[in-house]
Each structure stands twice: as C-alpha cells, then as structure tokens.
XYZ file of C-alpha atoms in Angstrom:
555
model
C 90.469 -77.781 55.217
C 92.845 -76.981 52.403
C 94.720 -73.689 52.701
C 96.875 -71.670 50.334
C 100.442 -73.043 50.712
C 102.504 -70.967 53.149
C 106.113 -71.359 54.269
C 107.028 -72.952 57.615
C 110.654 -72.636 58.745
C 110.558 -74.679 61.986
C 108.406 -77.740 61.431
C 109.158 -79.361 64.805
C 108.627 -76.382 67.100
C 105.488 -76.805 69.241
C 104.240 -79.615 66.956
C 104.436 -83.421 67.126
C 104.719 -85.506 63.937
C 102.253 -88.407 63.876
C 102.508 -89.700 60.297
C 105.061 -89.110 57.556
C 106.165 -90.183 54.085
C 108.882 -88.841 51.731
C 106.790 -85.788 50.786
C 104.159 -85.087 53.483
C 104.057 -84.864 57.296
C 100.907 -84.963 59.455
C 101.405 -83.072 62.719
C 99.485 -82.442 65.949
C 99.798 -79.398 68.172
C 101.464 -80.035 71.531
C 99.009 -79.890 74.413
C 96.125 -81.154 72.294
C 94.818 -84.692 72.571
C 96.332 -87.414 74.659
C 99.299 -86.926 76.987
C 100.756 -83.476 76.661
C 102.687 -83.266 79.891
C 104.127 -80.014 81.168
C 105.275 -78.884 77.719
C 101.812 -79.457 76.308
C 100.286 -77.457 79.151
C 102.649 -74.557 78.470
C 101.928 -74.618 74.730
C 98.173 -74.729 75.357
C 98.441 -71.759 77.717
C 100.521 -69.868 75.157
C 97.909 -70.497 72.439
C 95.147 -69.148 74.681
C 97.101 -66.020 75.605
C 98.158 -65.287 72.017
C 94.785 -66.366 70.563
C 96.620 -68.624 68.132
C 94.811 -70.244 65.211
C 96.238 -73.571 66.411
C 93.516 -73.627 69.097
C 90.907 -73.961 66.345
C 92.951 -76.177 63.990
C 95.378 -78.283 66.051
C 96.216 -80.583 63.100
C 98.127 -79.755 59.936
C 99.822 -81.342 56.917
C 103.198 -80.111 55.660
C 104.809 -80.560 52.248
C 108.518 -81.376 52.441
C 111.375 -82.189 50.056
C 114.666 -83.906 50.760
C 116.974 -81.071 49.704
C 115.086 -78.170 51.291
C 114.809 -76.938 54.868
C 111.590 -75.075 54.053
C 108.220 -76.729 54.615
C 104.861 -75.737 53.155
C 101.656 -75.840 55.192
C 98.934 -77.071 52.806
C 96.094 -78.257 55.078
C 94.760 -77.877 58.609
C 91.957 -79.478 60.578
C 90.010 -79.154 63.792
C 89.652 -82.921 64.261
C 91.636 -86.052 63.554
C 88.899 -87.299 61.224
C 89.056 -84.196 59.033
C 92.844 -84.162 58.742
C 92.921 -87.911 58.073
C 90.600 -87.465 55.084
C 93.018 -84.927 53.597
C 95.969 -87.237 54.291
C 94.267 -90.153 52.558
C 93.490 -87.926 49.561
C 97.158 -86.935 49.222
C 98.379 -90.534 49.435
C 95.796 -91.768 46.928
C 95.974 -88.984 44.330
C 99.331 -87.187 44.585
C 101.945 -89.390 46.190
C 102.395 -91.747 43.259
C 102.463 -88.888 40.733
C 105.076 -86.718 42.438
C 107.331 -89.698 43.215
C 108.405 -89.825 39.551
C 109.576 -86.176 39.513
C 113.360 -85.724 39.469
C 113.392 -82.085 40.552
C 112.191 -80.977 43.998
C 111.086 -77.616 42.593
C 108.761 -79.423 40.182
C 107.259 -81.320 43.114
C 106.591 -78.120 45.058
C 105.152 -76.341 42.007
C 102.878 -79.275 41.148
C 101.523 -79.722 44.684
C 100.977 -75.982 45.214
C 99.108 -75.743 41.906
C 96.969 -78.761 42.785
C 96.051 -77.379 46.222
C 95.222 -73.947 44.751
C 92.958 -75.629 42.197
C 91.127 -77.574 44.924
C 90.594 -74.375 46.935
C 89.277 -72.513 43.867
C 86.812 -75.310 43.128
C 85.584 -75.350 46.737
C 85.070 -71.578 46.666
C 83.127 -71.841 43.417
C 80.827 -74.469 44.907
C 80.304 -72.339 48.022
C 79.370 -69.306 45.920
C 76.964 -71.438 43.914
C 75.323 -72.694 47.101
C 75.031 -69.152 48.464
C 73.453 -67.964 45.209
C 70.972 -70.834 45.298
C 70.119 -69.981 48.893
C 69.638 -66.299 48.025
C 67.650 -67.262 44.955
C 65.383 -69.442 47.050
C 64.720 -66.629 49.518
C 64.086 -64.149 46.727
C 61.675 -66.438 44.873
C 59.874 -67.067 48.146
C 59.514 -63.299 48.671
C 58.265 -62.858 45.093
C 55.616 -65.558 45.519
C 54.598 -64.030 48.840
C 54.207 -60.612 47.197
C 51.958 -62.005 44.473
C 49.828 -63.852 47.006
C 49.478 -60.948 49.454
C 48.725 -58.253 46.894
C 47.135 -60.275 44.085
C 49.839 -59.491 41.540
C 50.009 -61.288 38.170
C 52.963 -63.475 37.258
C 54.205 -60.803 34.838
C 54.853 -58.450 37.772
C 58.517 -58.856 38.677
C 59.919 -58.096 42.109
C 63.026 -55.914 41.987
C 63.948 -55.968 45.680
C 62.396 -56.031 49.140
C 63.372 -54.305 52.388
C 62.521 -54.446 56.068
C 61.165 -51.121 57.321
C 58.399 -49.398 59.276
C 55.292 -47.809 57.782
C 53.830 -44.958 59.788
C 50.065 -45.304 59.984
C 49.009 -42.289 61.953
C 51.463 -41.942 64.842
C 52.177 -45.644 65.168
C 54.992 -47.333 63.196
C 54.094 -50.734 61.748
C 57.115 -52.955 61.198
C 56.914 -55.032 58.021
C 58.289 -55.568 54.537
C 58.437 -53.121 51.641
C 58.220 -54.784 48.201
C 59.406 -52.785 45.173
C 58.281 -54.206 41.835
C 58.463 -52.769 38.342
C 55.005 -51.179 38.529
C 54.068 -51.091 42.230
C 55.226 -50.132 45.701
C 53.763 -52.565 48.235
C 53.941 -52.873 52.023
C 52.694 -55.618 54.324
C 52.722 -55.894 58.113
C 51.075 -58.305 60.525
C 51.774 -57.651 64.207
C 49.655 -58.526 67.243
C 46.746 -59.548 65.062
C 46.673 -56.265 63.123
C 47.258 -56.431 59.386
C 48.402 -53.465 57.279
C 48.451 -53.638 53.485
C 49.458 -50.857 51.095
C 49.683 -50.887 47.292
C 50.738 -47.789 45.319
C 51.322 -47.673 41.571
C 54.458 -45.831 40.542
C 52.436 -43.819 38.030
C 50.412 -42.381 40.937
C 53.485 -41.094 42.776
C 53.852 -37.327 42.509
C 56.843 -36.806 44.801
C 59.563 -38.811 46.543
C 61.498 -37.194 49.357
C 64.155 -38.450 51.748
C 64.424 -36.538 55.009
C 65.486 -36.906 58.615
C 63.361 -35.322 61.332
C 62.853 -35.932 65.020
C 59.560 -37.697 64.393
C 60.630 -39.598 61.245
C 64.369 -40.422 61.477
C 65.870 -41.298 58.082
C 62.474 -41.591 56.477
C 61.167 -41.644 52.925
C 57.987 -39.774 52.071
C 55.938 -41.054 49.141
C 53.345 -38.536 47.955
C 50.398 -39.337 45.703
C 47.464 -37.225 44.566
C 45.382 -38.255 47.557
C 47.750 -39.169 50.404
C 51.243 -39.150 51.847
C 53.018 -42.272 53.106
C 56.037 -42.331 55.421
C 58.537 -45.190 55.671
C 61.463 -45.332 58.109
C 63.820 -47.675 60.003
C 65.651 -48.810 56.848
C 68.912 -50.717 57.094
C 70.226 -48.659 54.153
C 67.929 -45.778 53.336
C 70.113 -44.414 50.518
C 70.018 -47.584 48.401
C 66.284 -47.976 48.979
C 65.535 -44.385 48.012
C 67.662 -44.571 44.856
C 65.795 -47.655 43.676
C 62.405 -46.097 44.461
C 63.368 -42.941 42.585
C 64.530 -44.924 39.578
C 61.373 -47.038 39.395
C 59.187 -43.926 39.676
C 61.114 -42.193 36.873
C 60.760 -45.225 34.614
C 57.016 -45.305 35.256
C 56.696 -41.605 34.431
C 58.637 -42.083 31.227
C 56.382 -44.966 30.272
C 53.333 -42.839 30.981
C 54.585 -39.947 28.838
C 55.964 -41.926 25.935
C 54.809 -45.517 25.658
C 56.444 -46.006 22.254
C 59.907 -44.901 23.374
C 59.579 -46.909 26.567
C 58.652 -50.063 24.672
C 61.599 -49.583 22.315
C 64.110 -49.285 25.169
C 66.031 -52.534 24.988
C 67.775 -51.947 28.304
C 64.567 -52.611 30.227
C 64.091 -56.189 31.494
C 61.452 -58.154 29.653
C 58.331 -59.154 31.527
C 58.765 -62.845 30.750
C 62.343 -62.978 31.980
C 63.001 -65.544 34.714
C 65.342 -64.335 37.420
C 67.985 -66.675 38.793
C 69.006 -64.812 41.940
C 68.152 -61.879 44.132
C 70.360 -59.308 42.430
C 69.764 -60.010 38.727
C 66.974 -57.490 38.142
C 68.545 -55.065 40.615
C 71.783 -55.170 38.600
C 69.809 -54.424 35.430
C 68.365 -51.289 37.003
C 71.740 -50.230 38.425
C 73.318 -50.551 34.975
C 70.434 -48.598 33.470
C 70.917 -45.807 36.019
C 74.636 -45.594 35.197
C 73.840 -45.381 31.476
C 71.347 -42.587 32.068
C 73.808 -40.600 34.179
C 76.496 -41.058 31.529
C 74.231 -39.940 28.674
C 72.970 -36.991 30.690
C 76.472 -35.879 31.703
C 77.757 -35.755 28.121
C 74.386 -35.291 26.335
C 74.693 -38.417 24.218
C 72.074 -40.307 22.252
C 69.608 -42.699 23.863
C 71.185 -45.846 22.401
C 74.651 -45.110 23.816
C 75.681 -47.778 26.343
C 78.391 -47.230 28.961
C 80.964 -50.016 28.885
C 82.984 -48.908 31.911
C 84.728 -46.058 33.687
C 87.931 -45.603 35.664
C 89.742 -42.918 37.632
C 92.621 -41.187 35.857
C 94.348 -37.871 35.210
C 94.307 -35.786 32.011
C 97.119 -33.481 30.927
C 95.597 -30.104 30.020
C 97.945 -28.054 27.802
C 95.977 -24.849 28.350
C 96.499 -25.047 32.147
C 99.840 -26.923 32.102
C 98.631 -29.347 34.787
C 97.205 -32.827 35.334
C 93.463 -32.792 36.055
C 91.981 -35.576 38.192
C 88.752 -37.076 36.905
C 87.080 -40.120 35.380
C 87.444 -41.670 31.941
C 84.294 -43.173 30.394
C 84.246 -45.692 27.535
C 81.140 -46.534 25.505
C 80.452 -48.104 22.135
C 80.937 -44.820 20.221
C 82.679 -42.336 22.535
C 85.609 -41.776 24.865
C 84.650 -39.134 27.428
C 86.364 -37.457 30.361
C 84.949 -35.394 33.191
C 87.033 -33.682 35.854
C 86.346 -34.312 39.506
C 86.111 -30.574 40.059
C 82.951 -29.344 38.375
C 83.346 -27.336 35.134
C 87.139 -27.620 35.205
C 87.416 -29.735 32.049
C 85.322 -32.090 29.941
C 86.089 -34.093 26.797
C 83.899 -35.857 24.249
C 85.913 -37.841 21.694
C 83.928 -39.786 19.060
C 85.642 -43.057 18.205
C 85.288 -42.158 14.523
C 87.765 -39.356 15.190
C 90.387 -41.537 16.896
C 93.393 -42.540 14.803
C 95.907 -43.884 17.345
C 95.583 -45.342 20.855
C 98.916 -46.330 22.368
C 100.635 -46.871 25.694
C 103.173 -44.152 26.477
C 106.344 -44.579 28.520
C 105.714 -44.709 32.260
C 107.629 -42.616 34.771
C 107.370 -41.601 38.399
C 105.707 -38.358 37.325
C 103.449 -39.982 34.724
C 102.548 -43.574 35.728
C 100.669 -45.844 33.305
C 99.907 -43.240 30.596
C 97.820 -43.723 27.444
C 98.002 -41.393 24.445
C 95.001 -40.876 22.135
C 95.384 -39.049 18.806
C 92.572 -37.768 16.590
C 92.217 -36.890 12.918
C 92.430 -33.152 13.578
C 95.947 -33.581 15.046
C 94.898 -33.307 18.696
C 96.649 -35.509 21.277
C 95.236 -36.412 24.687
C 97.389 -37.887 27.453
C 95.670 -39.866 30.214
C 97.666 -41.263 33.148
C 97.307 -43.061 36.491
C 95.192 -45.778 34.865
C 94.784 -48.856 37.064
C 94.380 -51.420 34.280
C 96.002 -49.787 31.277
C 96.406 -52.938 29.163
C 92.747 -53.875 29.471
C 91.662 -50.294 28.704
C 93.748 -50.090 25.527
C 92.478 -53.482 24.397
C 88.870 -52.467 25.065
C 89.209 -49.237 23.069
C 90.861 -51.180 20.233
C 87.928 -53.595 20.165
C 85.460 -50.715 19.839
C 87.585 -49.074 17.132
C 87.487 -52.266 15.069
C 83.688 -52.182 15.185
C 83.511 -48.463 14.364
C 82.745 -47.749 10.679
C 85.193 -45.574 8.806
C 84.267 -41.934 8.575
C 86.202 -39.074 7.042
C 85.534 -36.461 9.674
C 87.621 -33.366 10.099
C 87.102 -30.479 12.472
C 88.271 -27.773 10.112
C 84.818 -26.654 9.004
C 81.294 -26.896 10.421
C 79.869 -29.149 7.744
C 82.482 -31.780 8.405
C 81.250 -32.229 11.947
C 78.345 -34.380 10.841
C 80.194 -36.658 8.437
C 81.365 -36.548 4.872
C 78.547 -38.696 3.516
C 75.901 -36.220 4.659
C 77.983 -33.277 3.469
C 78.269 -34.789 -0.009
C 74.540 -35.458 -0.041
C 73.850 -31.813 0.758
C 76.243 -30.428 -1.811
C 75.085 -32.790 -4.552
C 71.346 -32.352 -3.961
C 69.844 -30.332 -6.865
C 68.091 -27.197 -5.747
C 64.412 -26.895 -6.493
C 63.804 -30.622 -6.105
C 61.830 -30.118 -2.939
C 64.452 -31.788 -0.739
C 65.078 -30.271 2.663
C 68.808 -30.933 2.231
C 69.345 -28.243 -0.390
C 71.879 -25.738 0.943
C 70.693 -22.731 -1.011
C 67.949 -20.592 0.459
C 65.226 -19.599 -2.003
C 65.354 -15.905 -2.727
C 62.504 -13.706 -3.838
C 62.387 -13.049 -7.597
C 64.163 -9.850 -8.622
C 61.960 -6.805 -8.827
C 61.529 -4.724 -11.922
C 64.639 -2.761 -12.865
C 64.904 0.606 -11.203
C 67.608 2.983 -12.353
C 67.847 4.402 -8.821
C 68.644 1.000 -7.271
C 72.331 0.176 -7.051
C 73.653 -2.523 -9.288
C 74.718 -5.859 -7.780
C 78.385 -4.870 -7.946
C 77.587 -1.580 -6.230
C 75.619 -3.417 -3.513
C 78.603 -5.668 -2.901
C 80.892 -2.677 -2.538
C 78.463 -1.004 -0.133
C 78.205 -4.215 1.891
C 81.976 -4.610 2.114
C 82.480 -0.996 3.053
C 79.762 -1.137 5.703
C 81.218 -4.268 7.259
C 84.723 -2.816 7.211
C 83.616 0.423 8.817
C 85.025 0.414 12.376
C 82.533 3.038 13.465
C 79.685 0.538 13.279
C 79.074 -0.530 16.904
C 77.233 -3.801 16.150
C 79.940 -4.861 13.718
C 82.654 -4.046 16.226
C 80.900 -6.230 18.796
C 80.734 -9.032 16.255
C 84.454 -8.711 15.565
C 85.247 -8.760 19.271
C 83.187 -11.925 19.718
C 84.912 -13.571 16.776
C 88.325 -12.645 18.136
C 87.441 -14.042 21.570
C 86.344 -17.326 20.004
C 89.479 -17.518 17.839
C 91.655 -17.089 20.926
C 89.616 -19.758 22.678
C 90.038 -22.163 19.741
C 93.803 -21.639 19.742
C 94.029 -22.529 23.450
C 91.393 -25.248 23.846
C 91.167 -26.742 20.360
C 88.430 -26.602 17.776
C 85.702 -29.043 16.861
C 84.077 -31.982 18.580
C 87.212 -32.959 20.514
C 87.890 -29.540 22.017
C 88.480 -29.080 25.744
C 85.176 -27.885 27.232
C 85.592 -25.631 30.277
C 83.739 -22.937 32.182
C 85.362 -20.419 29.813
C 83.522 -22.069 26.914
C 80.213 -21.586 28.699
C 80.966 -17.928 29.363
C 81.655 -17.292 25.680
C 78.364 -18.937 24.693
C 76.460 -16.823 27.209
C 78.121 -13.662 25.889
C 76.755 -14.398 22.427
C 77.823 -16.316 19.342
C 79.080 -14.311 16.349
C 77.181 -14.564 13.081
C 79.997 -16.231 11.159
C 80.425 -19.018 13.721
C 76.800 -19.720 14.529
C 76.514 -22.780 12.275
C 79.731 -24.380 13.484
C 79.032 -23.749 17.167
C 75.419 -24.844 16.893
C 76.626 -28.128 15.416
C 79.166 -28.433 18.211
C 77.059 -27.669 21.277
C 73.519 -28.729 20.344
C 74.595 -32.240 19.395
C 73.290 -32.912 15.855
C 76.634 -34.513 14.925
C 75.745 -37.267 17.409
C 72.791 -38.226 15.207
C 75.307 -39.392 12.601
C 77.627 -41.266 14.924
C 75.844 -44.449 13.877
C 75.807 -45.328 10.196
C 72.220 -45.551 9.016
C 69.717 -43.849 6.736
C 67.969 -40.732 7.911
C 64.658 -41.337 9.666
C 61.645 -39.051 9.660
C 62.691 -37.743 13.078
C 66.145 -36.730 11.808
C 64.973 -34.871 8.703
C 63.814 -31.785 10.680
C 67.235 -31.689 12.342
C 68.953 -31.730 8.969
C 66.593 -29.043 7.712
C 67.514 -26.872 10.698
C 71.185 -27.429 9.900
C 70.532 -26.216 6.371
C 68.893 -23.030 7.647
C 71.656 -22.290 10.134
C 74.468 -22.906 7.685
C 72.910 -20.933 4.838
C 73.690 -17.203 4.665
C 70.799 -14.901 5.400
C 70.027 -12.044 3.005
C 69.965 -9.585 5.888
C 73.457 -10.571 6.929
C 74.917 -10.000 3.466
C 73.068 -6.878 2.472
C 73.749 -4.502 5.326
C-alpha cells in the first residue's frame, strides 16, 4: 500500500535490494522469502521480539536521488504481488516524467505530492464505501421498522439501538427504533415475540436512572403504563435523543402552526443518504435551542459555531475562561463559571473586528469594537483567522442600523424611534408616545395653578425626608455605579451583580431602559422587516413603559 513519504537514513541495513532504477529501489526484508541464512534468521528473530512492522510488510519501495544520502519510503507490501503492482505503476506513470527534471529537490517534491494525492483519493473512496455500507444497514433497519410496526413511508427513522425491554421481571433483548413520531421496540427470542409502539405525544415523563434492578435504565411513562429499557451501549446519547423527540412532539401538540413554520425540522419527504443525516439534523437543532435559551434570543436565530476562548473583563481585571458563540445576528459569550460574565453583542452594533498583536500572555487575540465605544478583547482562539473571516461575512450581510446605547429608545433601532416620534397623536395608532390625559376639570380657585403644581412636585421630589424618594435615589445611584463599571446598553457585561440589582428593584426613571434591555424587545428589531400583528402589542407595551405616568409627575 502507499504510505506517506518518510525519511530512511540507512537503506541497506536489514534489507536486500531486488530491483532498482535511477529513482526507485524495491527492497525485501532479510529473513523473509527464499534463502535468508543466519543473518536472515537473526533479523527475523529481532522483528518478532521488537514486534516490528516489517513482519507484516516485508517489502518496500524507496525514492532516491543521485546527490542525496536520504531515502524516502513511499510504499510497502505484505506480498511480492502487491509490491510489484506499485513498482509497475511507478515505472509506467512517474519514471518518464521525473527523468526530465534537472533539480533533485523538484523530483522529491513531485513524487511526494503524487503519493500524497493517491493516498487522499484512496481514503476518500474508503469513506464513500463505509458510508454506503452504513446507509445500506440503516435503510434496511428503516424498512424493517415499517414492516414490523406498520408505519407509513412518511415516518422517518432517526436512529436505532440494541437494548433490553423489561416485561415484568424478565428482560427481552431486542432493538429500539426511534422515529420522528414513535418509540418502537421489537424482540423475538426463543419463539416469543414482543412488540411495543408508543407515540411521543403520549409520553408524560422520561427518566434516566441506575438502580440495582434496572442498571443504567430509561423509564418511559405514559398515561396508562411505565416501560423500562436497559443494557444500552451508550445510555446518555439514547436518552438525549429520546428527550429531544418527546419535546418536539409536545411542541407540535401545543402549537401546530409554530411547529409547521419551523424550517429547522426535517421534511417528511426527505430521503436520507446515510445513518447519521437525520441524527445530525436533530443534534444541530438541539444546539440551536440551547443557544437561544442561554441568551434568550429569537426563534429564527441559528448558531453558526462556537469555540473556547478567554475574555478580558475590565471590571475584574482578569481573563475569564468561557465560550464564544457566533450566529447570524449576534456574537455572544458565556463564562465557564456560572453567572461570572455573559455578553450579548448584536452585529448591528459592531463597528470593527480586528486581530490584535499576539504575545505569550495574550495568544491569538481578537478585538471587537461597538458603536457605543465599548471594546471587547477575546484571546486563546484556536482558529482566529477563520473566526474573523466568519464574523466579517455576517457583518456584510447585516443591514445598517444607527443604534446607540445612550438612551432607551435607541435600543430598538432608529427607524422605529422615528416612527414613534413622527406618529401624530389621536390617530388611533398604538405607537403614539403621548398618554391620553383626562380633560381638565372646571376651574377651581382653590386648586393650584400648573406652575404651582410644578413647584410643589419639584420640592416634594427634592425633599430628602421622603423615604420612598430616598430609596429611589439610592437605587438610581446603585445602577449608575453599575453602568460605569460594567457598561450600559445591550452590550453591557451581564454578571450576578446585575441580577441582584434587578431583584432589589428598578428605579422609576430607568424602568423603560432596563425593561428594553432585559426583557428582549430590541431583539424583535434585529431583523429588518415590517411589524407583524404579534409585534404590535410589544410596541404598545414599550409606549406605555416609556411614557411618564401622571402619578409619577404629580406627587
């Protein structure tokens, strides 16, 4: 077989040359084949003791040049027939070509490149054959499932596992088939047949446990029965897939419209080419769901990839270890230690992505700058060039947006802000910023004038003896200190301290800004589109939160 070229310093030691030309030498191991004598016996004994690879492949072909003492081993064989085929190939296809080269280095480079190409092609063909073999086994299992359980052709098999199903106190060894809509089991031992079909929509609980009676088992509970499966080769992978399929079925049952609109689900008419195609679809879907859940992103956000890295945190003056996530609209970071630090950076906010200078303290760093003058420094990135190129590709596809984190309205985009400010009041639109007030009552000489009311309001708010107002001021001051340390706006550093401040209460003046920041309505406008009927109530709620209340201004 062909092997990756490797250097050989002593071509004649323990080997006998049988054929040669100006560029190649065919050699046989001493002690193998006809007539080895005492030296051959010693070499054969040495190979056995040292478990040398020459016992398996006693033939080889070396590449040589006239001006070099270094040889290159390019092929080996277990039989004379195999090595002769390689020799004939070299004489027929390479010998005439390399004989016209003037430089020995060119000869070595050409032959090494040719051999590497042959090896790559052989590996590709082997992988293709393995995939076809796996595909054949998988299709056979899918046909068997449909025949055994009477499933329609639209029912797609996701994966199948060997396990035991406990019927009473007796385990029945068989095969567990997991399809998109059903969990199926079949066993036929000693003339006894066991068949089980459970729809995922009937499953009420999935539990993985390990007891003395059921070691590493999975319990599947329905409304009417409980089923136990054990003796899995990999119980964790099986349980994860079962849990995912059950969750998808529940989601379909609760919201058929949203389920049908989910483009990440495989289509029923899709033809699978190999065993892992549909399984990979579900694995990718699970990663997307975990990513969206971790950072509370919209349903159409798709994770492109993630990598381990470190983030420089200016508030702690240290590098935090975590993972960097890239999707079509966001760059996110989550620390390995829970609640230590989290980042959500919309791509619309990014202005510069560049590679910083590497050092022993900061290897492979990348700097990301945003429109609100915040800089983030990520380091220890394994494939920095590819990461920067990938982010640049997403930035090119990101529509321009004039966001700025200096005020709450800007968090949801300038186009929406302009629409709110330009909408005429009284037109019936929910985007009008002004809150309708009650008509003024009849004049009363005892009521204070508007200017007097304003003075009373200002004096009351400035009065330090007012306990509620003092609490409000203390909350505002705590948030201002937090903003100065961790940043302000969408791209702020989110830590456990942020959560504590929210739990302690949000001051009246910051409620609109912080609601926009933590409840996620700005994510509705990450994608450029018109407002749907589902988004209008969100915008109306924004209007209410951002509008001043009469009670707050007339204390």
